[in-house]
PDB file of C-alpha atoms in Angstrom:
ATOM      1  CA  MET A   1     -51.547 -70.631 -62.500  1.00 62.00           C
ATOM      2  CA  ASP A   2     -49.698 -72.697 -59.961  1.00 72.00           C
ATOM      3  CA  HIS A   3     -49.220 -76.435 -60.239  1.00 77.00           C
ATOM      4  CA  PRO A   4     -52.351 -78.282 -61.560  1.00 85.00           C
ATOM      5  CA  ILE A   5     -52.672 -80.337 -58.371  1.00 84.00           C
ATOM      6  CA  VAL A   6     -52.347 -77.194 -56.263  1.00 86.00           C
ATOM      7  CA  ASP A   7     -54.927 -75.408 -58.420  1.00 86.00           C
ATOM      8  CA  ASN A   8     -57.375 -78.278 -57.961  1.00 87.00           C
ATOM      9  CA  LEU A   9     -56.798 -78.373 -54.212  1.00 86.00           C
ATOM     10  CA  VAL A  10     -57.322 -74.604 -54.000  1.00 88.00           C
ATOM     11  CA  ALA A  11     -60.567 -74.898 -55.972  1.00 89.00           C
ATOM     12  CA  VAL A  12     -61.892 -77.813 -53.908  1.00 90.00           C
ATOM     13  CA  SER A  13     -60.749 -76.793 -50.431  1.00 89.00           C
ATOM     14  CA  GLY A  14     -60.671 -73.028 -50.572  1.00 88.00           C
ATOM     15  CA  LEU A  15     -57.175 -73.054 -49.090  1.00 90.00           C
ATOM     16  CA  ALA A  16     -54.713 -70.427 -50.232  1.00 89.00           C
ATOM     17  CA  PRO A  17     -52.080 -71.683 -52.709  1.00 90.00           C
ATOM     18  CA  ASP A  18     -49.222 -71.440 -50.193  1.00 91.00           C
ATOM     19  CA  ARG A  19     -51.161 -73.508 -47.667  1.00 91.00           C
ATOM     20  CA  SER A  20     -52.157 -75.997 -50.361  1.00 91.00           C
ATOM     21  CA  ARG A  21     -48.506 -76.529 -51.334  1.00 92.00           C
ATOM     22  CA  PHE A  22     -47.608 -76.956 -47.670  1.00 93.00           C
ATOM     23  CA  LEU A  23     -50.433 -79.460 -47.132  1.00 92.00           C
ATOM     24  CA  LEU A  24     -49.427 -81.479 -50.196  1.00 93.00           C
ATOM     25  CA  SER A  25     -45.825 -81.568 -49.026  1.00 95.00           C
ATOM     26  CA  MET A  26     -46.786 -82.668 -45.534  1.00 95.00           C
ATOM     27  CA  LEU A  27     -49.062 -85.412 -46.889  1.00 94.00           C
ATOM     28  CA  SER A  28     -46.347 -86.525 -49.315  1.00 96.00           C
ATOM     29  CA  ALA A  29     -43.928 -86.910 -46.426  1.00 97.00           C
ATOM     30  CA  PHE A  30     -45.819 -89.936 -45.089  1.00 96.00           C
ATOM     31  CA  PRO A  31     -45.379 -92.269 -48.084  1.00 97.00           C
ATOM     32  CA  LEU A  32     -41.858 -90.953 -48.631  1.00 97.00           C
ATOM     33  CA  ALA A  33     -40.992 -91.694 -44.997  1.00 97.00           C
ATOM     34  CA  PHE A  34     -42.310 -95.219 -45.514  1.00 97.00           C
ATOM     35  CA  ILE A  35     -40.085 -95.603 -48.583  1.00 96.00           C
ATOM     36  CA  PHE A  36     -37.160 -94.196 -46.628  1.00 97.00           C
ATOM     37  CA  SER A  37     -37.640 -96.572 -43.722  1.00 96.00           C
ATOM     38  CA  THR A  38     -38.238 -99.676 -45.835  1.00 96.00           C
ATOM     39  CA  LEU A  39     -36.556 -99.489 -49.242  1.00 96.00           C
ATOM     40  CA  LEU A  40     -33.759 -97.285 -47.932  1.00 96.00           C
ATOM     41  CA  HIS A  41     -33.361 -99.080 -44.621  1.00 96.00           C
ATOM     42  CA  PRO A  42     -29.725 -99.074 -43.421  1.00 96.00           C
ATOM     43  CA  LYS A  43     -29.501-102.797 -44.237  1.00 96.00           C
ATOM     44  CA  ARG A  44     -30.424-102.060 -47.867  1.00 96.00           C
ATOM     45  CA  ALA A  45     -28.883 -98.657 -48.584  1.00 96.00           C
ATOM     46  CA  GLY A  46     -25.686 -96.967 -47.552  1.00 96.00           C
ATOM     47  CA  PRO A  47     -25.465 -93.694 -45.661  1.00 97.00           C
ATOM     48  CA  THR A  48     -24.671 -91.648 -48.777  1.00 97.00           C
ATOM     49  CA  ILE A  49     -27.862 -92.797 -50.512  1.00 97.00           C
ATOM     50  CA  ARG A  50     -29.928 -92.213 -47.377  1.00 97.00           C
ATOM     51  CA  HIS A  51     -28.475 -88.725 -46.820  1.00 98.00           C
ATOM     52  CA  GLY A  52     -28.926 -87.878 -50.493  1.00 98.00           C
ATOM     53  CA  PHE A  53     -32.565 -88.949 -50.413  1.00 98.00           C
ATOM     54  CA  GLN A  54     -33.281 -86.899 -47.287  1.00 97.00           C
ATOM     55  CA  LEU A  55     -31.584 -83.845 -48.754  1.00 98.00           C
ATOM     56  CA  ALA A  56     -33.163 -84.117 -52.219  1.00 98.00           C
ATOM     57  CA  VAL A  57     -36.697 -84.573 -50.917  1.00 98.00           C
ATOM     58  CA  GLY A  58     -36.293 -81.869 -48.261  1.00 98.00           C
ATOM     59  CA  MET A  59     -35.010 -79.368 -50.792  1.00 97.00           C
ATOM     60  CA  ALA A  60     -37.747 -80.334 -53.243  1.00 97.00           C
ATOM     61  CA  PHE A  61     -40.357 -79.669 -50.540  1.00 97.00           C
ATOM     62  CA  CYS A  62     -38.756 -76.303 -49.773  1.00 97.00           C
ATOM     63  CA  TYR A  63     -38.662 -75.335 -53.436  1.00 96.00           C
ATOM     64  CA  PHE A  64     -42.259 -76.479 -53.975  1.00 95.00           C
ATOM     65  CA  CYS A  65     -43.476 -74.500 -50.969  1.00 94.00           C
ATOM     66  CA  PHE A  66     -41.207 -71.453 -51.000  1.00 95.00           C
ATOM     67  CA  LYS A  67     -39.796 -71.240 -54.556  1.00 95.00           C
ATOM     68  CA  LEU A  68     -36.616 -69.161 -54.711  1.00 96.00           C
ATOM     69  CA  GLN A  69     -36.738 -68.442 -50.981  1.00 96.00           C
ATOM     70  CA  LEU A  70     -34.955 -71.812 -50.824  1.00 97.00           C
ATOM     71  CA  LEU A  71     -31.825 -69.816 -51.684  1.00 98.00           C
ATOM     72  CA  LEU A  72     -32.145 -67.940 -48.394  1.00 98.00           C
ATOM     73  CA  LEU A  73     -32.324 -71.243 -46.528  1.00 98.00           C
ATOM     74  CA  LEU A  74     -29.197 -72.374 -48.373  1.00 98.00           C
ATOM     75  CA  LEU A  75     -27.457 -69.119 -47.447  1.00 98.00           C
ATOM     76  CA  ASP A  76     -28.318 -69.627 -43.789  1.00 98.00           C
ATOM     77  CA  THR A  77     -27.208 -73.253 -43.622  1.00 98.00           C
ATOM     78  CA  GLY A  78     -24.187 -72.665 -45.860  1.00 98.00           C
ATOM     79  CA  MET A  79     -22.914 -69.891 -43.619  1.00 98.00           C
ATOM     80  CA  CYS A  80     -23.409 -72.094 -40.561  1.00 98.00           C
ATOM     81  CA  TYR A  81     -21.382 -74.865 -42.184  1.00 98.00           C
ATOM     82  CA  ILE A  82     -18.597 -72.419 -43.047  1.00 98.00           C
ATOM     83  CA  LEU A  83     -18.570 -71.259 -39.419  1.00 98.00           C
ATOM     84  CA  LEU A  84     -18.303 -74.880 -38.276  1.00 98.00           C
ATOM     85  CA  LEU A  85     -15.274 -75.281 -40.544  1.00 97.00           C
ATOM     86  CA  ILE A  86     -13.401 -72.065 -39.749  1.00 98.00           C
ATOM     87  CA  CYS A  87     -14.196 -71.270 -36.118  1.00 97.00           C
ATOM     88  CA  PRO A  88     -12.153 -72.732 -33.297  1.00 97.00           C
ATOM     89  CA  ALA A  89     -14.059 -75.373 -31.327  1.00 96.00           C
ATOM     90  CA  SER A  90     -13.918 -73.100 -28.269  1.00 97.00           C
ATOM     91  CA  ILE A  91     -16.274 -70.539 -29.855  1.00 98.00           C
ATOM     92  CA  VAL A  92     -18.050 -72.450 -32.628  1.00 98.00           C
ATOM     93  CA  HIS A  93     -21.296 -72.729 -30.658  1.00 97.00           C
ATOM     94  CA  ILE A  94     -21.378 -68.968 -30.079  1.00 98.00           C
ATOM     95  CA  ALA A  95     -20.530 -68.057 -33.688  1.00 98.00           C
ATOM     96  CA  VAL A  96     -23.164 -70.376 -35.151  1.00 98.00           C
ATOM     97  CA  PHE A  97     -25.774 -69.209 -32.654  1.00 98.00           C
ATOM     98  CA  VAL A  98     -25.098 -65.518 -33.355  1.00 98.00           C
ATOM     99  CA  TRP A  99     -25.317 -66.054 -37.131  1.00 98.00           C
ATOM    100  CA  ALA A 100     -28.408 -68.275 -37.004  1.00 98.00           C
ATOM    101  CA  ILE A 101     -30.376 -66.140 -34.551  1.00 98.00           C
ATOM    102  CA  GLY A 102     -29.317 -62.968 -36.386  1.00 98.00           C
ATOM    103  CA  PHE A 103     -30.374 -64.345 -39.767  1.00 98.00           C
ATOM    104  CA  MET A 104     -33.684 -65.534 -38.320  1.00 98.00           C
ATOM    105  CA  SER A 105     -34.316 -62.174 -36.640  1.00 98.00           C
ATOM    106  CA  VAL A 106     -33.565 -60.167 -39.784  1.00 97.00           C
ATOM    107  CA  SER A 107     -35.813 -62.521 -41.773  1.00 96.00           C
ATOM    108  CA  HIS A 108     -38.687 -62.023 -39.348  1.00 95.00           C
ATOM    109  CA  ILE A 109     -38.217 -58.247 -39.229  1.00 95.00           C
ATOM    110  CA  TYR A 110     -38.211 -58.117 -43.035  1.00 93.00           C
ATOM    111  CA  ARG A 111     -41.364 -60.216 -43.133  1.00 91.00           C
ATOM    112  CA  MET A 112     -43.070 -57.937 -40.605  1.00 91.00           C
ATOM    113  CA  TYR A 113     -42.079 -54.959 -42.763  1.00 92.00           C
ATOM    114  CA  THR A 114     -43.335 -56.461 -46.028  1.00 89.00           C
ATOM    115  CA  ASP A 115     -46.366 -58.437 -44.788  1.00 87.00           C
ATOM    116  CA  TYR A 116     -47.404 -56.926 -41.481  1.00 88.00           C
ATOM    117  CA  ASN A 117     -50.467 -58.704 -40.051  1.00 84.00           C
ATOM    118  CA  GLY A 118     -50.504 -60.953 -43.115  1.00 81.00           C
ATOM    119  CA  TYR A 119     -50.381 -64.697 -43.008  1.00 82.00           C
ATOM    120  CA  THR A 120     -48.439 -66.358 -45.749  1.00 84.00           C
ATOM    121  CA  LEU A 121     -46.218 -69.375 -45.426  1.00 89.00           C
ATOM    122  CA  ASP A 122     -42.659 -68.461 -46.270  1.00 92.00           C
ATOM    123  CA  PHE A 123     -39.088 -69.462 -45.517  1.00 95.00           C
ATOM    124  CA  THR A 124     -39.182 -68.083 -41.962  1.00 95.00           C
ATOM    125  CA  GLY A 125     -40.795 -71.305 -40.678  1.00 94.00           C
ATOM    126  CA  PRO A 126     -37.953 -73.536 -41.888  1.00 97.00           C
ATOM    127  CA  THR A 127     -35.475 -70.862 -40.767  1.00 98.00           C
ATOM    128  CA  MET A 128     -36.651 -71.335 -37.185  1.00 97.00           C
ATOM    129  CA  ILE A 129     -36.194 -75.095 -37.505  1.00 98.00           C
ATOM    130  CA  ILE A 130     -32.737 -74.689 -39.042  1.00 98.00           C
ATOM    131  CA  THR A 131     -31.764 -72.291 -36.234  1.00 98.00           C
ATOM    132  CA  MET A 132     -32.603 -74.927 -33.634  1.00 98.00           C
ATOM    133  CA  LYS A 133     -30.801 -77.673 -35.548  1.00 98.00           C
ATOM    134  CA  VAL A 134     -27.568 -75.815 -36.299  1.00 98.00           C
ATOM    135  CA  THR A 135     -27.326 -74.358 -32.804  1.00 98.00           C
ATOM    136  CA  SER A 136     -27.785 -77.794 -31.257  1.00 97.00           C
ATOM    137  CA  LEU A 137     -25.245 -79.293 -33.648  1.00 98.00           C
ATOM    138  CA  ALA A 138     -22.704 -76.541 -32.913  1.00 98.00           C
ATOM    139  CA  CYS A 139     -23.101 -77.159 -29.175  1.00 97.00           C
ATOM    140  CA  SER A 140     -22.484 -80.864 -29.793  1.00 97.00           C
ATOM    141  CA  VAL A 141     -19.321 -79.970 -31.727  1.00 97.00           C
ATOM    142  CA  TYR A 142     -18.208 -77.714 -28.860  1.00 97.00           C
ATOM    143  CA  ASP A 143     -18.842 -80.502 -26.347  1.00 97.00           C
ATOM    144  CA  GLY A 144     -17.080 -83.147 -28.408  1.00 96.00           C
ATOM    145  CA  MET A 145     -14.120 -81.201 -29.734  1.00 96.00           C
ATOM    146  CA  TYR A 146     -13.331 -78.711 -26.970  1.00 96.00           C
ATOM    147  CA  ARG A 147     -14.658 -79.751 -23.582  1.00 95.00           C
ATOM    148  CA  LYS A 148     -13.137 -82.474 -21.479  1.00 94.00           C
ATOM    149  CA  GLU A 149     -15.007 -85.755 -21.217  1.00 92.00           C
ATOM    150  CA  GLU A 150     -15.231 -85.532 -17.424  1.00 94.00           C
ATOM    151  CA  ASP A 151     -16.926 -82.110 -17.630  1.00 94.00           C
ATOM    152  CA  LEU A 152     -19.843 -83.477 -19.687  1.00 94.00           C
ATOM    153  CA  ASN A 153     -23.062 -84.891 -18.276  1.00 95.00           C
ATOM    154  CA  ALA A 154     -24.521 -88.134 -19.632  1.00 94.00           C
ATOM    155  CA  ASP A 155     -26.636 -86.420 -22.319  1.00 95.00           C
ATOM    156  CA  GLN A 156     -23.739 -84.261 -23.493  1.00 95.00           C
ATOM    157  CA  LYS A 157     -21.493 -87.320 -23.725  1.00 95.00           C
ATOM    158  CA  THR A 158     -24.085 -89.073 -25.876  1.00 95.00           C
ATOM    159  CA  LEU A 159     -24.596 -86.092 -28.207  1.00 95.00           C
ATOM    160  CA  ALA A 160     -20.988 -84.853 -28.388  1.00 95.00           C
ATOM    161  CA  LEU A 161     -19.492 -84.847 -31.882  1.00 96.00           C
ATOM    162  CA  ARG A 162     -15.800 -85.736 -32.027  1.00 95.00           C
ATOM    163  CA  LYS A 163     -15.517 -84.747 -35.700  1.00 96.00           C
ATOM    164  CA  LEU A 164     -17.385 -82.401 -37.993  1.00 97.00           C
ATOM    165  CA  PRO A 165     -20.127 -83.819 -40.197  1.00 97.00           C
ATOM    166  CA  SER A 166     -19.466 -83.976 -43.923  1.00 98.00           C
ATOM    167  CA  ILE A 167     -21.233 -81.399 -46.051  1.00 98.00           C
ATOM    168  CA  LEU A 168     -23.746 -84.053 -47.168  1.00 98.00           C
ATOM    169  CA  GLU A 169     -24.415 -85.154 -43.582  1.00 98.00           C
ATOM    170  CA  PHE A 170     -24.830 -81.543 -42.471  1.00 98.00           C
ATOM    171  CA  PHE A 171     -27.199 -80.460 -45.233  1.00 98.00           C
ATOM    172  CA  SER A 172     -29.242 -83.671 -45.054  1.00 98.00           C
ATOM    173  CA  TYR A 173     -29.627 -83.066 -41.310  1.00 98.00           C
ATOM    174  CA  CYS A 174     -30.710 -79.462 -41.867  1.00 98.00           C
ATOM    175  CA  PHE A 175     -33.066 -80.224 -44.779  1.00 98.00           C
ATOM    176  CA  CYS A 176     -34.391 -83.615 -43.662  1.00 97.00           C
ATOM    177  CA  PHE A 177     -37.799 -83.874 -45.324  1.00 96.00           C
ATOM    178  CA  THR A 178     -39.567 -85.160 -42.203  1.00 95.00           C
ATOM    179  CA  SER A 179     -38.695 -82.070 -40.178  1.00 95.00           C
ATOM    180  CA  ILE A 180     -37.911 -79.105 -42.448  1.00 95.00           C
ATOM    181  CA  LEU A 181     -41.506 -77.927 -42.856  1.00 90.00           C
TER     182      LEU A 181
END
């Protein structure tokens, strides 16, 4: 019905298919992280290859676990990137936060409506992670592109972004395979 490996894991473990896909993805992350840190070490591979690998594997995990709900994750992150591009630095952190928390809230309310008291793994888990990541990134953009250097504390100075990330950098950050699930 599902993937043959998932079907076998369901039969052997008794786990539900959604949890089996999640478990397989999490276990797959370990050898892939080893490959990323060794074969794709910064001394061996450029940033574009490294970002592409993170993004491709992260999106593959999301598709494997959540199927077409991946499109909702892309909508969320895509809208956040558009806000980073079009909003003035003075309000970018507020705009991204309002969108991300609003999208997450609507997603959770919809889930409560359609699966009240149920327990299935869906896109709302990664949505919470993306909300934290994009909000933090937008605050770093605000600190780096709007606030004065002397108004920042040591942590803010370290994390401040003086320029926007490229679309590849942004999406690979949001969908990094070691943290998206």
